[in-house]
């Protein structure tokens, strides 16, 4: 079984920064795409950042230039550096990964979420 554990959420003032981490543990052969999603109260979950196994990244316009996703394959960990945070960035942030558990199985795994609150 594969688990993703996020950390680094909290309360920050507008214009501030936070760094989220997500570590994968359990039994798997490799991890392909990893990403961060968020869900604000009353809204649908949305993509925040994506990174492939080849380090290609993708961001929606709402966070482009402010957020940076990176990964450390040796530690099976993905990071999200968030700068110039705005109140509208307030949400529960979820880590996501596509892991290879056997030759033909690539299940999608979600973390439990970490709350980010941007407020003065």
JSON list of C-alpha atoms in Angstrom, two decimals, residues 2-116:
[
{"chain": "A", "resi": 2, "resn": "UNK", "atom": "CA", "xyz": [1.26, 3.48, -0.90]},
{"chain": "A", "resi": 3, "resn": "UNK", "atom": "CA", "xyz": [0.78, 6.52, 1.30]},
{"chain": "A", "resi": 4, "resn": "UNK", "atom": "CA", "xyz": [1.35, 10.22, 0.66]},
{"chain": "A", "resi": 5, "resn": "UNK", "atom": "CA", "xyz": [1.91, 12.44, 3.69]},
{"chain": "A", "resi": 6, "resn": "UNK", "atom": "CA", "xyz": [1.80, 16.22, 3.29]},
{"chain": "A", "resi": 7, "resn": "UNK", "atom": "CA", "xyz": [3.30, 18.82, 5.60]},
{"chain": "A", "resi": 8, "resn": "UNK", "atom": "CA", "xyz": [4.00, 22.54, 5.67]},
{"chain": "A", "resi": 9, "resn": "UNK", "atom": "CA", "xyz": [0.55, 24.10, 5.66]},
{"chain": "A", "resi": 10, "resn": "UNK", "atom": "CA", "xyz": [-0.48, 26.85, 8.03]},
{"chain": "A", "resi": 11, "resn": "UNK", "atom": "CA", "xyz": [-1.45, 30.49, 8.39]},
{"chain": "A", "resi": 12, "resn": "UNK", "atom": "CA", "xyz": [0.43, 33.14, 6.42]},
{"chain": "A", "resi": 13, "resn": "UNK", "atom": "CA", "xyz": [-0.14, 36.80, 5.69]},
{"chain": "A", "resi": 14, "resn": "UNK", "atom": "CA", "xyz": [-0.89, 38.04, 2.17]},
{"chain": "A", "resi": 15, "resn": "UNK", "atom": "CA", "xyz": [2.34, 38.39, 0.24]},
{"chain": "A", "resi": 16, "resn": "UNK", "atom": "CA", "xyz": [4.02, 35.73, 2.33]},
{"chain": "A", "resi": 17, "resn": "UNK", "atom": "CA", "xyz": [5.46, 32.34, 1.42]},
{"chain": "A", "resi": 18, "resn": "UNK", "atom": "CA", "xyz": [4.98, 28.72, 2.38]},
{"chain": "A", "resi": 19, "resn": "UNK", "atom": "CA", "xyz": [6.60, 25.49, 1.30]},
{"chain": "A", "resi": 20, "resn": "UNK", "atom": "CA", "xyz": [4.58, 22.29, 1.18]},
{"chain": "A", "resi": 21, "resn": "UNK", "atom": "CA", "xyz": [6.15, 18.84, 1.19]},
{"chain": "A", "resi": 22, "resn": "UNK", "atom": "CA", "xyz": [4.69, 15.47, 0.29]},
{"chain": "A", "resi": 23, "resn": "UNK", "atom": "CA", "xyz": [6.53, 12.21, 0.91]},
{"chain": "A", "resi": 24, "resn": "UNK", "atom": "CA", "xyz": [5.53, 8.87, -0.57]},
{"chain": "A", "resi": 25, "resn": "UNK", "atom": "CA", "xyz": [6.03, 5.68, 1.39]},
{"chain": "A", "resi": 26, "resn": "UNK", "atom": "CA", "xyz": [5.06, 2.03, 1.05]},
{"chain": "A", "resi": 27, "resn": "UNK", "atom": "CA", "xyz": [5.58, -0.57, -1.61]},
{"chain": "A", "resi": 28, "resn": "UNK", "atom": "CA", "xyz": [5.98, 0.66, -5.18]},
{"chain": "A", "resi": 29, "resn": "UNK", "atom": "CA", "xyz": [8.37, 0.35, -8.11]},
{"chain": "A", "resi": 30, "resn": "UNK", "atom": "CA", "xyz": [8.47, 3.99, -9.20]},
{"chain": "A", "resi": 31, "resn": "UNK", "atom": "CA", "xyz": [6.54, 7.24, -9.25]},
{"chain": "A", "resi": 32, "resn": "UNK", "atom": "CA", "xyz": [5.63, 8.96, -12.50]},
{"chain": "A", "resi": 33, "resn": "UNK", "atom": "CA", "xyz": [3.64, 12.20, -12.41]},
{"chain": "A", "resi": 34, "resn": "UNK", "atom": "CA", "xyz": [3.25, 14.03, -9.11]},
{"chain": "A", "resi": 35, "resn": "UNK", "atom": "CA", "xyz": [1.10, 17.04, -8.45]},
{"chain": "A", "resi": 36, "resn": "UNK", "atom": "CA", "xyz": [-0.65, 19.39, -6.10]},
{"chain": "A", "resi": 37, "resn": "UNK", "atom": "CA", "xyz": [-4.35, 20.18, -6.11]},
{"chain": "A", "resi": 38, "resn": "UNK", "atom": "CA", "xyz": [-6.41, 22.42, -3.88]},
{"chain": "A", "resi": 39, "resn": "UNK", "atom": "CA", "xyz": [-10.00, 22.74, -2.80]},
{"chain": "A", "resi": 40, "resn": "UNK", "atom": "CA", "xyz": [-11.46, 25.90, -1.31]},
{"chain": "A", "resi": 41, "resn": "UNK", "atom": "CA", "xyz": [-14.75, 25.84, 0.65]},
{"chain": "A", "resi": 42, "resn": "UNK", "atom": "CA", "xyz": [-17.70, 25.51, -1.72]},
{"chain": "A", "resi": 43, "resn": "UNK", "atom": "CA", "xyz": [-15.49, 25.00, -4.76]},
{"chain": "A", "resi": 44, "resn": "UNK", "atom": "CA", "xyz": [-14.31, 22.04, -6.81]},
{"chain": "A", "resi": 45, "resn": "UNK", "atom": "CA", "xyz": [-10.84, 20.61, -6.47]},
{"chain": "A", "resi": 46, "resn": "UNK", "atom": "CA", "xyz": [-8.46, 22.22, -8.97]},
{"chain": "A", "resi": 47, "resn": "UNK", "atom": "CA", "xyz": [-4.97, 21.56, -10.25]},
{"chain": "A", "resi": 48, "resn": "UNK", "atom": "CA", "xyz": [-2.25, 23.76, -8.80]},
{"chain": "A", "resi": 49, "resn": "UNK", "atom": "CA", "xyz": [0.92, 22.25, -10.21]},
{"chain": "A", "resi": 50, "resn": "UNK", "atom": "CA", "xyz": [2.11, 19.12, -11.98]},
{"chain": "A", "resi": 51, "resn": "UNK", "atom": "CA", "xyz": [5.57, 17.61, -12.50]},
{"chain": "A", "resi": 52, "resn": "UNK", "atom": "CA", "xyz": [6.42, 14.60, -14.63]},
{"chain": "A", "resi": 53, "resn": "UNK", "atom": "CA", "xyz": [9.14, 12.04, -14.03]},
{"chain": "A", "resi": 54, "resn": "UNK", "atom": "CA", "xyz": [11.20, 14.00, -16.54]},
{"chain": "A", "resi": 55, "resn": "UNK", "atom": "CA", "xyz": [10.73, 17.23, -14.52]},
{"chain": "A", "resi": 56, "resn": "UNK", "atom": "CA", "xyz": [8.37, 18.87, -16.99]},
{"chain": "A", "resi": 57, "resn": "UNK", "atom": "CA", "xyz": [6.08, 21.19, -15.07]},
{"chain": "A", "resi": 58, "resn": "UNK", "atom": "CA", "xyz": [2.63, 22.61, -15.65]},
{"chain": "A", "resi": 59, "resn": "UNK", "atom": "CA", "xyz": [0.75, 25.38, -13.84]},
{"chain": "A", "resi": 60, "resn": "UNK", "atom": "CA", "xyz": [-2.62, 27.09, -14.27]},
{"chain": "A", "resi": 61, "resn": "UNK", "atom": "CA", "xyz": [-2.52, 30.83, -14.93]},
{"chain": "A", "resi": 62, "resn": "UNK", "atom": "CA", "xyz": [-3.78, 31.55, -11.42]},
{"chain": "A", "resi": 63, "resn": "UNK", "atom": "CA", "xyz": [-0.48, 30.46, -9.83]},
{"chain": "A", "resi": 64, "resn": "UNK", "atom": "CA", "xyz": [2.02, 30.74, -12.70]},
{"chain": "A", "resi": 65, "resn": "UNK", "atom": "CA", "xyz": [5.01, 32.83, -11.67]},
{"chain": "A", "resi": 66, "resn": "UNK", "atom": "CA", "xyz": [4.19, 32.51, -7.96]},
{"chain": "A", "resi": 67, "resn": "UNK", "atom": "CA", "xyz": [4.26, 28.76, -7.30]},
{"chain": "A", "resi": 68, "resn": "UNK", "atom": "CA", "xyz": [7.05, 26.33, -8.10]},
{"chain": "A", "resi": 69, "resn": "UNK", "atom": "CA", "xyz": [6.80, 22.55, -7.99]},
{"chain": "A", "resi": 70, "resn": "UNK", "atom": "CA", "xyz": [9.89, 20.35, -7.64]},
{"chain": "A", "resi": 71, "resn": "UNK", "atom": "CA", "xyz": [10.69, 16.78, -6.70]},
{"chain": "A", "resi": 72, "resn": "UNK", "atom": "CA", "xyz": [13.46, 14.79, -5.07]},
{"chain": "A", "resi": 73, "resn": "UNK", "atom": "CA", "xyz": [13.29, 11.29, -6.52]},
{"chain": "A", "resi": 74, "resn": "UNK", "atom": "CA", "xyz": [15.82, 9.92, -4.05]},
{"chain": "A", "resi": 75, "resn": "UNK", "atom": "CA", "xyz": [13.46, 10.89, -1.23]},
{"chain": "A", "resi": 76, "resn": "UNK", "atom": "CA", "xyz": [10.22, 10.15, -3.11]},
{"chain": "A", "resi": 77, "resn": "UNK", "atom": "CA", "xyz": [9.15, 13.66, -2.21]},
{"chain": "A", "resi": 78, "resn": "UNK", "atom": "CA", "xyz": [7.46, 16.50, -4.08]},
{"chain": "A", "resi": 79, "resn": "UNK", "atom": "CA", "xyz": [7.52, 20.12, -2.96]},
{"chain": "A", "resi": 80, "resn": "UNK", "atom": "CA", "xyz": [5.41, 23.18, -3.65]},
{"chain": "A", "resi": 81, "resn": "UNK", "atom": "CA", "xyz": [7.03, 26.56, -3.03]},
{"chain": "A", "resi": 82, "resn": "UNK", "atom": "CA", "xyz": [4.31, 29.20, -2.81]},
{"chain": "A", "resi": 83, "resn": "UNK", "atom": "CA", "xyz": [5.29, 32.87, -2.96]},
{"chain": "A", "resi": 84, "resn": "UNK", "atom": "CA", "xyz": [3.29, 36.10, -3.08]},
{"chain": "A", "resi": 85, "resn": "UNK", "atom": "CA", "xyz": [0.35, 34.32, -1.51]},
{"chain": "A", "resi": 86, "resn": "UNK", "atom": "CA", "xyz": [-3.11, 35.83, -1.85]},
{"chain": "A", "resi": 87, "resn": "UNK", "atom": "CA", "xyz": [-6.27, 35.32, 0.23]},
{"chain": "A", "resi": 88, "resn": "UNK", "atom": "CA", "xyz": [-7.77, 33.44, -2.71]},
{"chain": "A", "resi": 89, "resn": "UNK", "atom": "CA", "xyz": [-5.03, 30.82, -2.34]},
{"chain": "A", "resi": 90, "resn": "UNK", "atom": "CA", "xyz": [-6.69, 29.72, 0.89]},
{"chain": "A", "resi": 91, "resn": "UNK", "atom": "CA", "xyz": [-7.66, 26.06, 0.53]},
{"chain": "A", "resi": 92, "resn": "UNK", "atom": "CA", "xyz": [-6.88, 22.52, 1.52]},
{"chain": "A", "resi": 93, "resn": "UNK", "atom": "CA", "xyz": [-3.92, 21.41, -0.59]},
{"chain": "A", "resi": 94, "resn": "UNK", "atom": "CA", "xyz": [-3.71, 17.78, -1.67]},
{"chain": "A", "resi": 95, "resn": "UNK", "atom": "CA", "xyz": [-0.73, 15.86, -2.96]},
{"chain": "A", "resi": 96, "resn": "UNK", "atom": "CA", "xyz": [-1.29, 13.43, -5.82]},
{"chain": "A", "resi": 97, "resn": "UNK", "atom": "CA", "xyz": [0.93, 10.82, -7.42]},
{"chain": "A", "resi": 98, "resn": "UNK", "atom": "CA", "xyz": [0.71, 8.16, -10.10]},
{"chain": "A", "resi": 99, "resn": "UNK", "atom": "CA", "xyz": [2.74, 5.25, -8.77]},
{"chain": "A", "resi": 100, "resn": "UNK", "atom": "CA", "xyz": [3.82, 2.03, -10.42]},
{"chain": "A", "resi": 101, "resn": "UNK", "atom": "CA", "xyz": [3.10, -0.90, -8.12]},
{"chain": "A", "resi": 102, "resn": "UNK", "atom": "CA", "xyz": [3.63, -3.71, -10.63]},
{"chain": "A", "resi": 103, "resn": "UNK", "atom": "CA", "xyz": [4.34, -4.18, -14.33]},
{"chain": "A", "resi": 104, "resn": "UNK", "atom": "CA", "xyz": [0.81, -3.15, -15.39]},
{"chain": "A", "resi": 105, "resn": "UNK", "atom": "CA", "xyz": [-0.59, -1.29, -12.39]},
{"chain": "A", "resi": 106, "resn": "UNK", "atom": "CA", "xyz": [-0.33, 2.48, -12.07]},
{"chain": "A", "resi": 107, "resn": "UNK", "atom": "CA", "xyz": [-2.78, 3.50, -9.35]},
{"chain": "A", "resi": 108, "resn": "UNK", "atom": "CA", "xyz": [-3.40, 7.12, -8.44]},
{"chain": "A", "resi": 109, "resn": "UNK", "atom": "CA", "xyz": [-2.78, 8.01, -4.81]},
{"chain": "A", "resi": 110, "resn": "UNK", "atom": "CA", "xyz": [-3.93, 11.04, -2.80]},
{"chain": "A", "resi": 111, "resn": "UNK", "atom": "CA", "xyz": [-2.65, 12.55, 0.40]},
{"chain": "A", "resi": 112, "resn": "UNK", "atom": "CA", "xyz": [-4.88, 13.55, 3.30]},
{"chain": "A", "resi": 113, "resn": "UNK", "atom": "CA", "xyz": [-4.55, 17.27, 2.62]},
{"chain": "A", "resi": 114, "resn": "UNK", "atom": "CA", "xyz": [-2.99, 20.19, 4.43]},
{"chain": "A", "resi": 115, "resn": "UNK", "atom": "CA", "xyz": [-4.73, 23.50, 5.12]},
{"chain": "A", "resi": 116, "resn": "UNK", "atom": "CA", "xyz": [-3.24, 26.75, 3.83]}
]
